[in-house]
Coordinates of N, CA and C in Angstrom, one line a residue:
X799 N 22.4 22.2 17.2 CA 22.9 20.7 17.4 C 21.8 19.8 18.0
X800 N 21.3 18.8 17.3 CA 20.2 18.1 17.8 C 20.6 16.6 17.8
X801 N 20.1 15.6 18.4 CA 20.4 14.1 18.3 C 19.1 13.6 18.9
X802 N 19.2 12.0 18.6 CA 18.2 11.1 18.8 C 18.9 9.8 18.9
X803 N 18.3 8.9 19.9 CA 18.7 7.6 20.0 C 17.5 6.8 20.4
X804 N 17.4 5.5 19.9 CA 16.3 4.6 20.2 C 16.6 3.1 20.0
X805 N 16.3 2.4 21.1 CA 16.5 1.2 21.0 C 15.5 0.4 20.6
X806 N 15.8 -1.3 20.3 CA 14.4 -2.1 19.8 C 13.8 -2.5 21.1
X807 N 13.8 -2.1 22.3 CA 13.3 -2.3 23.2 C 12.1 -1.2 23.6
X808 N 12.2 -0.1 22.6 CA 11.2 1.0 22.8 C 11.7 2.2 23.6
X809 N 12.8 2.1 24.3 CA 13.2 3.1 25.1 C 14.1 4.4 23.9
X810 N 13.9 5.4 24.3 CA 14.6 6.6 23.3 C 15.0 7.8 24.0
X811 N 15.9 8.5 23.8 CA 16.1 9.7 24.3 C 16.4 10.7 23.1
X812 N 16.3 12.1 23.4 CA 16.5 12.9 22.2 C 16.9 14.5 22.8
X813 N 17.6 14.9 22.1 CA 17.9 16.5 22.7 C 17.9 17.5 21.6
X814 N 17.3 18.8 21.8 CA 17.3 19.5 20.5 C 17.8 21.1 21.2
X815 N 18.3 21.9 20.2 CA 18.6 23.1 20.4 C 19.7 23.2 21.7
X816 N 20.8 22.5 21.5 CA 22.0 22.7 22.3 C 23.4 22.8 21.4
X817 N 23.4 24.1 21.1 CA 24.6 24.7 20.3 C 25.9 24.4 20.6
X818 N 25.9 24.4 22.1 CA 27.2 24.2 22.9 C 27.6 23.0 23.3
X819 N 26.8 22.1 22.9 CA 27.1 20.4 23.3 C 27.7 19.8 22.0
X820 N 29.0 19.7 22.5 CA 29.9 18.8 21.1 C 29.1 17.6 20.9
X821 N 28.7 16.8 21.8 CA 28.3 15.2 21.6 C 26.8 15.1 21.9
X822 N 25.9 15.8 21.2 CA 24.5 15.6 21.6 C 23.9 14.2 22.0
X823 N 24.5 13.2 21.1 CA 24.0 12.1 21.3 C 24.1 11.3 22.5
X824 N 25.3 11.7 23.3 CA 25.6 11.4 24.6 C 24.7 11.6 25.5
X825 N 23.9 12.9 25.6 CA 22.7 13.2 26.5 C 21.5 12.4 26.0
X826 N 21.6 12.2 24.6 CA 20.4 11.4 24.2 C 20.5 10.1 25.0
X827 N 21.6 9.5 25.0 CA 21.7 8.2 25.4 C 21.6 8.2 27.0
X828 N 21.9 9.1 27.8 CA 21.5 9.3 29.0 C 20.2 9.1 29.3
X829 N 19.5 10.1 28.5 CA 17.8 9.9 28.6 C 17.0 8.7 28.3
X830 N 17.8 8.0 27.3 CA 17.3 6.8 27.0 C 17.4 5.7 28.1
X831 N 18.7 5.9 28.8 CA 19.2 4.9 29.9 C 18.3 5.4 31.2
X832 N 18.0 6.3 31.4 CA 17.0 6.9 32.6 C 15.7 6.4 32.2
X833 N 15.3 6.3 31.0 CA 13.7 5.9 30.6 C 12.6 6.5 31.4
X834 N 13.0 7.9 31.4 CA 11.8 8.6 31.9 C 11.2 9.6 30.8
X835 N 11.9 10.9 30.8 CA 11.6 11.9 29.8 C 12.2 11.6 28.5
X836 N 11.5 11.7 27.3 CA 12.3 11.2 26.1 C 13.3 12.4 25.6
X837 N 12.6 13.9 25.5 CA 13.4 14.7 25.0 C 13.5 15.9 25.8
X838 N 14.9 16.5 25.9 CA 14.9 17.9 26.4 C 15.4 18.8 25.3
X839 N 15.4 20.0 25.7 CA 15.8 21.2 24.7 C 16.4 22.3 25.3
X840 N 17.3 23.1 24.6 CA 17.7 24.4 25.0 C 18.4 24.5 26.2
X841 N 18.5 25.6 26.9 CA 19.6 25.7 28.1 C 19.5 24.6 29.2
X842 N 18.3 24.3 29.5 CA 18.1 23.2 30.5 C 18.9 21.9 30.1
X843 N 18.7 21.7 28.5 CA 19.6 20.4 28.3 C 21.0 20.4 28.5
X844 N 21.4 21.5 28.1 CA 22.9 22.0 28.4 C 23.2 21.9 29.7
X845 N 22.6 22.3 30.6 CA 22.8 22.4 32.0 C 22.8 21.1 32.6
X846 N 22.0 20.0 32.3 CA 22.0 18.7 32.6 C 23.2 18.0 32.1
X847 N 23.7 18.3 31.0 CA 24.8 17.8 30.2 C 26.2 18.2 31.0
X848 N 26.1 19.4 31.4 CA 27.4 19.8 32.2 C 27.4 19.3 33.7
X849 N 26.3 19.3 34.3 CA 26.3 18.4 35.5 C 26.7 17.0 35.5
X850 N 26.4 16.1 34.3 CA 26.8 15.0 34.1 C 28.6 14.9 33.7
X851 N 29.0 15.9 33.4 CA 30.4 15.8 33.3 C 30.6 15.7 31.6
X852 N 29.8 16.0 31.0 CA 29.8 15.8 29.4 C 30.7 17.4 28.9
X853 N 31.3 17.3 27.7 CA 31.9 18.2 27.2 C 30.7 19.5 26.7
X854 N 31.3 20.8 27.2 CA 30.5 21.9 26.9 C 31.4 23.0 26.3
X855 N 30.9 23.3 25.2 CA 32.0 24.7 24.9 C 31.7 25.0 23.2
X856 N 32.3 25.8 22.7 CA 32.1 26.1 21.3 C 32.4 24.9 20.4
X857 N 31.6 24.6 19.6 CA 31.4 23.5 18.5 C 32.1 23.9 17.3
X858 N 31.6 25.0 16.9 CA 32.0 25.5 15.4 C 33.7 25.9 15.4
X859 N 34.4 25.3 14.4 CA 35.7 25.4 14.0 C 35.9 26.9 13.5
X860 N 37.2 27.4 13.5 CA 37.2 28.8 13.1 C 37.2 28.7 11.6
X861 N 37.2 27.8 10.6 CA 37.1 27.5 9.5 C 35.5 27.7 9.2
X862 N 34.7 27.0 9.9 CA 33.3 26.9 9.8 C 32.7 28.4 10.1
X863 N 33.1 28.9 11.1 CA 32.8 30.3 11.6 C 33.2 31.3 10.3
X864 N 34.2 31.1 9.6 CA 34.4 32.1 8.9 C 33.8 31.7 7.5
X865 N 33.4 30.5 7.1 CA 32.5 30.2 6.2 C 31.2 30.9 6.2
X866 N 30.6 30.8 7.2 CA 29.2 31.4 7.5 C 29.7 33.0 7.7
X867 N 30.3 33.4 8.1 CA 30.5 35.0 7.8 C 30.5 35.5 6.4
X868 N 31.2 34.6 5.5 CA 31.3 34.7 4.0 C 29.9 34.4 3.4
X869 N 29.1 33.4 3.9 CA 28.1 33.1 3.1 C 26.7 33.4 3.5
X870 N 26.7 34.0 4.9 CA 25.4 34.3 5.4 C 25.0 35.4 4.5
X871 N 23.7 35.4 4.2 CA 23.2 36.2 3.0 C 22.4 37.2 4.1
X872 N 22.1 38.5 3.1 CA 21.5 39.7 3.7 C 20.1 39.4 4.5
X873 N 19.3 38.5 4.3 CA 18.2 38.2 4.8 C 18.3 37.9 6.3
X874 N 19.3 36.8 6.2 CA 19.5 36.3 7.6 C 20.2 37.5 8.6
X875 N 21.0 38.3 7.9 CA 21.5 39.3 8.6 C 20.6 40.2 9.6
X876 N 19.7 40.3 8.5 CA 18.5 41.3 9.1 C 17.3 40.7 9.8
X877 N 17.5 39.4 9.9 CA 16.2 38.5 10.4 C 15.0 38.9 9.8
X878 N 15.2 38.8 8.3 CA 13.9 38.8 7.4 C 13.4 37.5 7.1
X879 N 12.4 37.1 8.0 CA 11.9 36.0 8.2 C 11.3 35.6 6.7
X880 N 10.3 36.2 6.3 CA 9.9 35.8 5.0 C 10.9 35.6 3.9
X881 N 11.8 36.5 3.9 CA 12.9 36.3 3.1 C 13.7 35.2 3.1
X882 N 14.0 34.7 4.5 CA 14.9 33.6 4.9 C 14.2 32.4 4.3
X883 N 12.9 32.4 4.5 CA 11.9 31.3 4.1 C 11.8 31.2 2.6
X884 N 11.9 32.0 1.9 CA 11.7 32.0 0.6 C 13.2 31.6 -0.3
X885 N 14.3 32.1 0.5 CA 15.7 31.7 0.3 C 16.0 30.2 0.3
X886 N 15.3 29.6 1.8 CA 15.7 28.4 2.1 C 15.1 27.4 1.2
X887 N 14.0 27.6 0.7 CA 13.0 26.8 -0.2 C 13.6 26.7 -1.5
X888 N 14.4 27.8 -2.0 CA 14.9 27.8 -3.6 C 16.2 27.2 -3.5
X889 N 16.7 27.2 -2.5 CA 18.3 26.5 -2.5 C 18.5 25.3 -1.6
X890 N 19.3 24.5 -2.0 CA 19.7 23.5 -1.2 C 20.6 23.6 0.0
X891 N 20.3 23.4 1.2 CA 20.9 24.3 2.2 C 22.2 23.2 2.6
X892 N 23.2 23.5 3.1 CA 24.3 22.8 3.5 C 23.9 21.9 4.7
X893 N 24.1 20.7 4.5 CA 23.7 19.9 5.6 C 24.8 19.1 6.2
X894 N 24.5 18.6 7.6 CA 25.6 17.7 8.0 C 25.3 17.0 9.4
X895 N 24.7 15.8 8.7 CA 24.0 14.7 9.8 C 24.5 13.4 9.7
X896 N 24.9 12.8 10.9 CA 25.4 11.7 11.2 C 24.4 10.6 11.6
X897 N 24.4 9.5 10.8 CA 23.4 8.3 11.4 C 24.0 7.1 11.6
X898 N 23.7 6.3 12.6 CA 24.2 4.8 12.6 C 23.0 4.1 13.1
X899 N 23.2 3.0 12.9 CA 22.4 1.7 13.2 C 23.3 0.5 13.4
X900 N 22.7 -0.2 14.3 CA 23.5 -1.3 15.0 C 22.7 -2.5 15.4
X901 N 23.4 -3.6 15.4 CA 22.7 -5.1 15.7 C 24.0 -5.8 16.6
X902 N 23.4 -6.0 17.8 CA 24.4 -6.8 18.9 C 24.2 -8.2 18.7
X903 N 25.2 -9.0 19.1 CA 25.1 -10.5 19.5 C 23.9 -11.2 19.8
X904 N 23.1 -10.4 20.8 CA 22.0 -10.8 21.2 C 20.6 -10.5 20.4
X905 N 21.0 -9.9 19.2 CA 19.9 -9.7 18.1 C 19.2 -8.2 18.7
X906 N 19.8 -7.7 19.5 CA 19.0 -6.1 19.7 C 19.9 -5.1 18.8
X907 N 18.7 -4.4 18.3 CA 19.0 -3.2 17.4 C 19.1 -1.9 18.0
X908 N 19.8 -1.0 17.4 CA 19.6 0.4 18.1 C 19.9 1.4 16.8
X909 N 19.2 2.5 16.8 CA 19.4 3.4 15.7 C 19.6 5.1 16.4
X910 N 20.5 5.6 15.9 CA 20.8 7.1 16.4 C 21.3 8.0 15.1
X911 N 20.6 9.2 15.6 CA 21.0 10.4 14.4 C 21.4 11.4 15.2
X912 N 22.6 12.2 14.6 CA 23.1 13.4 15.2 C 23.3 14.4 14.1
X913 N 23.1 15.7 14.4 CA 23.0 16.7 13.4 C 23.6 17.9 13.9
X914 N 24.2 18.8 12.9 CA 24.6 20.3 13.1 C 23.5 21.1 12.6
X915 N 22.5 20.7 11.9 CA 21.5 21.5 11.6 C 21.5 21.9 10.0
X916 N 20.7 22.8 10.0 CA 21.0 23.4 8.3 C 21.1 25.0 8.4
X917 N 21.7 25.5 7.5 CA 22.2 27.0 7.4 C 21.1 27.9 7.0
X918 N 21.1 29.0 7.5 CA 20.3 30.0 7.4 C 18.9 29.9 7.3
X919 N 18.5 29.4 8.5 CA 17.3 28.9 8.7 C 16.9 29.9 9.9
X920 N 15.5 29.8 10.3 CA 15.0 30.6 11.2 C 15.8 30.2 12.7
X921 N 16.3 31.2 13.5 CA 16.6 30.5 14.7 C 15.5 30.0 15.6
X922 N 16.0 29.1 16.4 CA 15.1 28.0 16.8 C 14.5 26.8 16.1
X923 N 15.2 26.9 14.7 CA 14.3 26.0 13.9 C 14.8 24.3 14.7
X924 N 13.8 23.5 14.6 CA 14.1 22.2 14.9 C 13.7 21.4 13.9
X925 N 14.6 20.3 13.3 CA 14.2 19.4 12.1 C 13.9 18.1 12.5
X926 N 13.9 17.3 11.6 CA 13.6 15.8 12.1 C 14.5 15.1 12.9
X927 N 15.9 15.3 13.1 CA 16.8 14.4 13.7 C 16.5 14.3 15.3
X928 N 16.1 15.2 15.9 CA 15.8 14.7 17.5 C 14.2 14.2 17.6
X929 N 13.5 14.3 16.4 CA 12.1 13.8 16.7 C 11.9 12.2 16.3
X930 N 11.6 11.4 17.5 CA 11.3 9.9 17.4 C 10.4 9.7 16.3
X931 N 10.6 9.1 15.4 CA 9.6 8.5 14.4 C 9.8 9.3 13.2
X932 N 10.6 10.4 13.2 CA 10.8 11.3 11.7 C 12.3 10.8 11.5
X933 N 13.5 11.4 12.1 CA 14.9 11.2 11.7 C 15.2 9.9 12.4
X934 N 14.9 9.2 13.5 CA 15.3 7.9 13.9 C 13.9 7.2 14.5
X935 N 14.2 5.9 14.2 CA 13.3 4.9 14.8 C 13.8 3.6 14.9
X936 N 13.4 2.7 15.8 CA 13.8 1.4 16.2 C 12.7 0.4 16.4
X937 N 12.8 -0.8 16.2 CA 11.8 -1.8 16.8 C 12.4 -2.9 16.7
X938 N 11.8 -4.1 17.1 CA 12.7 -5.2 17.3 C 12.9 -6.0 15.9
X939 N 12.3 -5.4 14.7 CA 12.3 -5.9 13.4 C 13.5 -4.9 12.5
X940 N 13.6 -3.7 12.9 CA 14.5 -2.7 12.0 C 14.7 -1.4 12.7
X941 N 16.1 -1.0 12.5 CA 16.5 0.3 13.0 C 16.7 1.1 12.0
X942 N 16.4 2.4 11.8 CA 16.7 3.5 10.7 C 17.0 4.9 11.1
X943 N 17.9 5.5 10.4 CA 18.4 6.7 10.6 C 18.2 7.4 9.3
X944 N 17.7 8.9 9.2 CA 17.6 9.4 7.9 C 18.1 10.9 7.9
X945 N 18.6 11.2 6.8 CA 19.3 12.6 6.7 C 18.5 13.3 5.5
X946 N 18.5 14.5 5.4 CA 18.3 15.3 4.3 C 17.6 16.5 4.6
X947 N 16.5 17.0 3.9 CA 15.7 18.2 4.2 C 14.6 17.6 5.2
X948 N 14.9 18.2 6.5 CA 14.4 17.8 7.7 C 12.8 18.0 7.7
X949 N 12.4 19.0 7.1 CA 11.0 19.4 7.1 C 10.3 18.2 6.4
X950 N 10.8 17.9 5.2 CA 10.0 16.8 4.7 C 10.0 15.6 5.3
X951 N 11.1 15.1 5.9 CA 11.2 13.8 6.6 C 10.4 13.9 7.8
X952 N 10.2 15.2 8.5 CA 9.7 15.3 9.8 C 8.0 15.1 9.3
X953 N 7.5 15.9 8.6 CA 6.1 15.9 8.3 C 5.7 14.3 7.9
X954 N 6.4 13.5 7.2 CA 6.2 12.2 6.6 C 6.4 11.3 7.8
X955 N 7.0 11.5 9.0 CA 7.3 10.7 9.9 C 8.0 9.3 9.3
X956 N 9.3 9.7 8.4 CA 9.7 8.8 7.5 C 10.1 7.8 8.1
X957 N 10.9 7.8 9.2 CA 11.5 6.7 9.9 C 10.6 5.6 10.5
X958 N 9.4 6.2 11.1 CA 8.4 5.2 11.7 C 7.6 4.7 10.6
X959 N 7.5 5.3 9.2 CA 7.1 4.8 8.1 C 7.7 3.6 7.6
X960 N 9.0 3.8 7.6 CA 9.8 2.5 6.9 C 9.5 1.3 8.0
X961 N 9.4 1.6 9.5 CA 9.4 0.6 10.4 C 7.9 -0.3 10.1
X962 N 7.0 0.8 9.9 CA 5.8 0.0 9.9 C 5.7 -0.8 8.5
X963 N 6.4 -0.4 7.3 CA 6.5 -1.2 6.3 C 7.1 -2.5 6.4
X964 N 8.2 -2.6 7.0 CA 9.0 -3.7 7.4 C 8.1 -4.7 8.1
X965 N 7.3 -4.0 9.3 CA 6.3 -4.8 10.0 C 5.2 -5.4 9.4
X966 N 4.8 -5.0 8.1 CA 4.1 -5.7 7.3 C 4.6 -6.4 6.3
X967 N 5.8 -6.9 6.4 CA 6.2 -7.8 5.5 C 7.0 -7.3 4.2
X968 N 7.2 -5.9 4.1 CA 7.7 -5.4 3.0 C 9.3 -5.7 3.0
X969 N 10.1 -6.0 2.0 CA 11.5 -6.4 2.1 C 12.1 -4.7 2.6
X970 N 13.1 -5.0 3.3 CA 13.8 -3.5 3.6 C 14.2 -3.0 2.5
X971 N 14.8 -3.2 1.4 CA 15.1 -2.5 0.3 C 14.1 -1.9 -0.3
X972 N 13.0 -2.4 -0.4 CA 11.8 -1.9 -1.2 C 11.0 -0.9 0.0
X973 N 11.0 -1.1 1.1 CA 10.4 -0.1 2.0 C 11.4 1.0 2.1
X974 N 12.7 0.9 1.9 CA 13.5 2.1 1.9 C 13.3 3.1 0.8
X975 N 13.1 2.2 -0.3 CA 13.0 3.2 -1.6 C 11.5 3.9 -1.7
X976 N 10.3 3.0 -1.2 CA 9.2 3.5 -1.1 C 9.2 4.7 0.0
X977 N 9.8 5.0 1.0 CA 9.9 6.0 2.0 C 10.5 7.0 1.5
X978 N 11.5 7.0 0.7 CA 12.5 8.0 0.2 C 11.5 8.7 -1.2
X979 N 10.9 7.9 -2.0 CA 10.0 8.3 -2.9 C 8.8 9.1 -2.3
X980 N 8.4 8.5 -1.0 CA 7.3 9.6 -0.4 C 7.8 10.9 0.2
X981 N 8.9 10.8 0.7 CA 9.4 12.1 1.3 C 10.0 13.1 0.2
X982 N 10.5 12.6 -1.0 CA 10.8 13.2 -2.2 C 12.4 13.7 -2.3
X983 N 12.7 14.7 -3.1 CA 14.3 14.7 -3.3 C 14.8 15.4 -2.2
X984 N 16.0 15.0 -1.9 CA 17.1 15.6 -0.9 C 17.0 14.8 0.3
X985 N 16.9 13.4 0.1 CA 16.9 12.6 1.5 C 17.8 11.2 1.1
X986 N 18.3 10.7 2.3 CA 18.9 9.5 2.5 C 18.6 8.7 3.8
X987 N 19.0 7.5 3.9 CA 18.8 6.7 4.9 C 19.7 5.6 4.8
X988 N 20.0 5.1 6.2 CA 20.5 3.8 6.3 C 19.5 3.1 7.4
X989 N 19.6 1.6 7.0 CA 18.5 0.9 8.0 C 19.4 -0.4 8.1
X990 N 19.0 -1.2 9.2 CA 19.4 -2.6 9.6 C 18.4 -3.5 10.1
X991 N 18.2 -4.7 9.3 CA 17.2 -5.6 9.9 C 17.6 -6.3 10.9
X992 N 16.7 -7.0 11.6 CA 17.1 -8.0 12.7 C 17.7 -9.2 12.4
X993 N 17.7 -9.6 11.1 CA 18.5 -10.7 10.5 C 19.9 -10.3 10.0
X994 N 20.4 -9.0 10.1 CA 21.4 -8.4 9.4 C 21.4 -8.0 8.3
X995 N 20.1 -8.0 7.6 CA 19.8 -7.4 6.4 C 20.1 -5.7 6.4
X996 N 21.1 -5.2 5.4 CA 21.1 -3.6 5.2 C 20.6 -3.0 4.1
X997 N 20.1 -1.8 4.5 CA 19.6 -0.8 3.5 C 20.4 0.3 3.3
X998 N 20.7 0.9 2.3 CA 21.3 2.4 2.2 C 20.6 2.8 0.8
X999 N 20.0 4.0 1.2 CA 19.5 4.5 -0.4 C 19.3 6.1 0.0
X1000 N 19.4 6.7 -1.1 CA 19.4 8.3 -1.1 C 18.8 8.6 -2.8
X1001 N 18.3 10.0 -2.8 CA 17.9 10.4 -3.9 C 18.7 11.7 -3.9
X1002 N 19.8 11.8 -3.4 CA 20.8 13.0 -3.4 C 22.2 12.6 -4.6
X1003 N 22.9 13.5 -4.7 CA 24.0 13.3 -5.5 C 25.0 12.6 -5.0
X1004 N 25.1 12.6 -3.3 CA 26.0 12.1 -2.8 C 25.8 11.8 -1.2
X1005 N 26.0 10.6 -0.6 CA 25.6 10.3 0.6 C 26.8 9.4 0.9
X1006 N 27.6 9.6 2.1 CA 28.8 8.8 2.5 C 28.2 7.6 3.3
X1007 N 28.8 6.4 3.1 CA 28.1 5.3 4.2 C 29.3 4.2 4.3
X1008 N 29.2 3.6 5.4 CA 30.4 2.6 5.8 C 29.6 1.4 6.5
X1009 N 30.1 0.2 6.5 CA 29.6 -0.8 7.2 C 30.7 -1.4 8.1
X1010 N 30.4 -1.8 9.4 CA 31.5 -2.6 10.1 C 30.7 -4.0 10.8
X1011 N 31.7 -4.9 10.7 CA 31.0 -6.2 11.4 C 32.1 -6.9 12.2
X1012 N 31.7 -7.5 13.4 CA 32.6 -7.9 14.1 C 32.2 -9.3 14.8

C-alpha cells in the first residue's frame, strides 16, 4: 500500500510499503500538513500511523487472500526473481489504484493517489504512486493523478510532465493525451485545472471515473 498527496501551494506527503495501513493517504495528509518530511516508508511509517491513532490491521479481505492463493504462480512461490520479472513484463498485472483531484472555492487545487500495488512483483517493489512527480503532482495551474503500469509512469515522471505542459500553455486535454502517448500502453489519468476544466484520459480497455461539484 502506497499513497501520495500534494496541494497547489507545493506541500506534499507520501508513504510507501505500509501493507497494514488501510488508509495510507491519511498518513500522507499528516505529512503534508506537517510540511517537514515528504515521504516515509515501511515499519516506521506504520508506527507513526499507530501513534496518531490511525487504523492499523489486515487490509486484504478473505476473498482477496483466496484469489492470490489460487493465482500466485510458481516463480513467486519460490522467489525466482528473474522468472518473476519475465512473467511480470509479459502479462497485464492486476492493478488497484484510486486517484482524486479537487478544486475548492478559493481556487486551491489538490491531487492524491492511493494504491494496493500490483501483483506478483518483487517484494519491496515501489511504483509511481508515492513518488511526487510520477503518480501525483499539483501546481497552482493543475492537479493530476495517474494510474497504470507504474514503472513506465515513474521513469517518465508523468504527472510532473503534464503539469509542465500545462504551465507552458498546452490545453489540458492535449497535455493529457501527450503524456499518455509518452508513457505508452496501460495508463490513465484524471486532471483538473485552476479554472475548473477537467481531463480524463486512458489507453487501457477500461478506467472508471466520476465527477462531483458543489
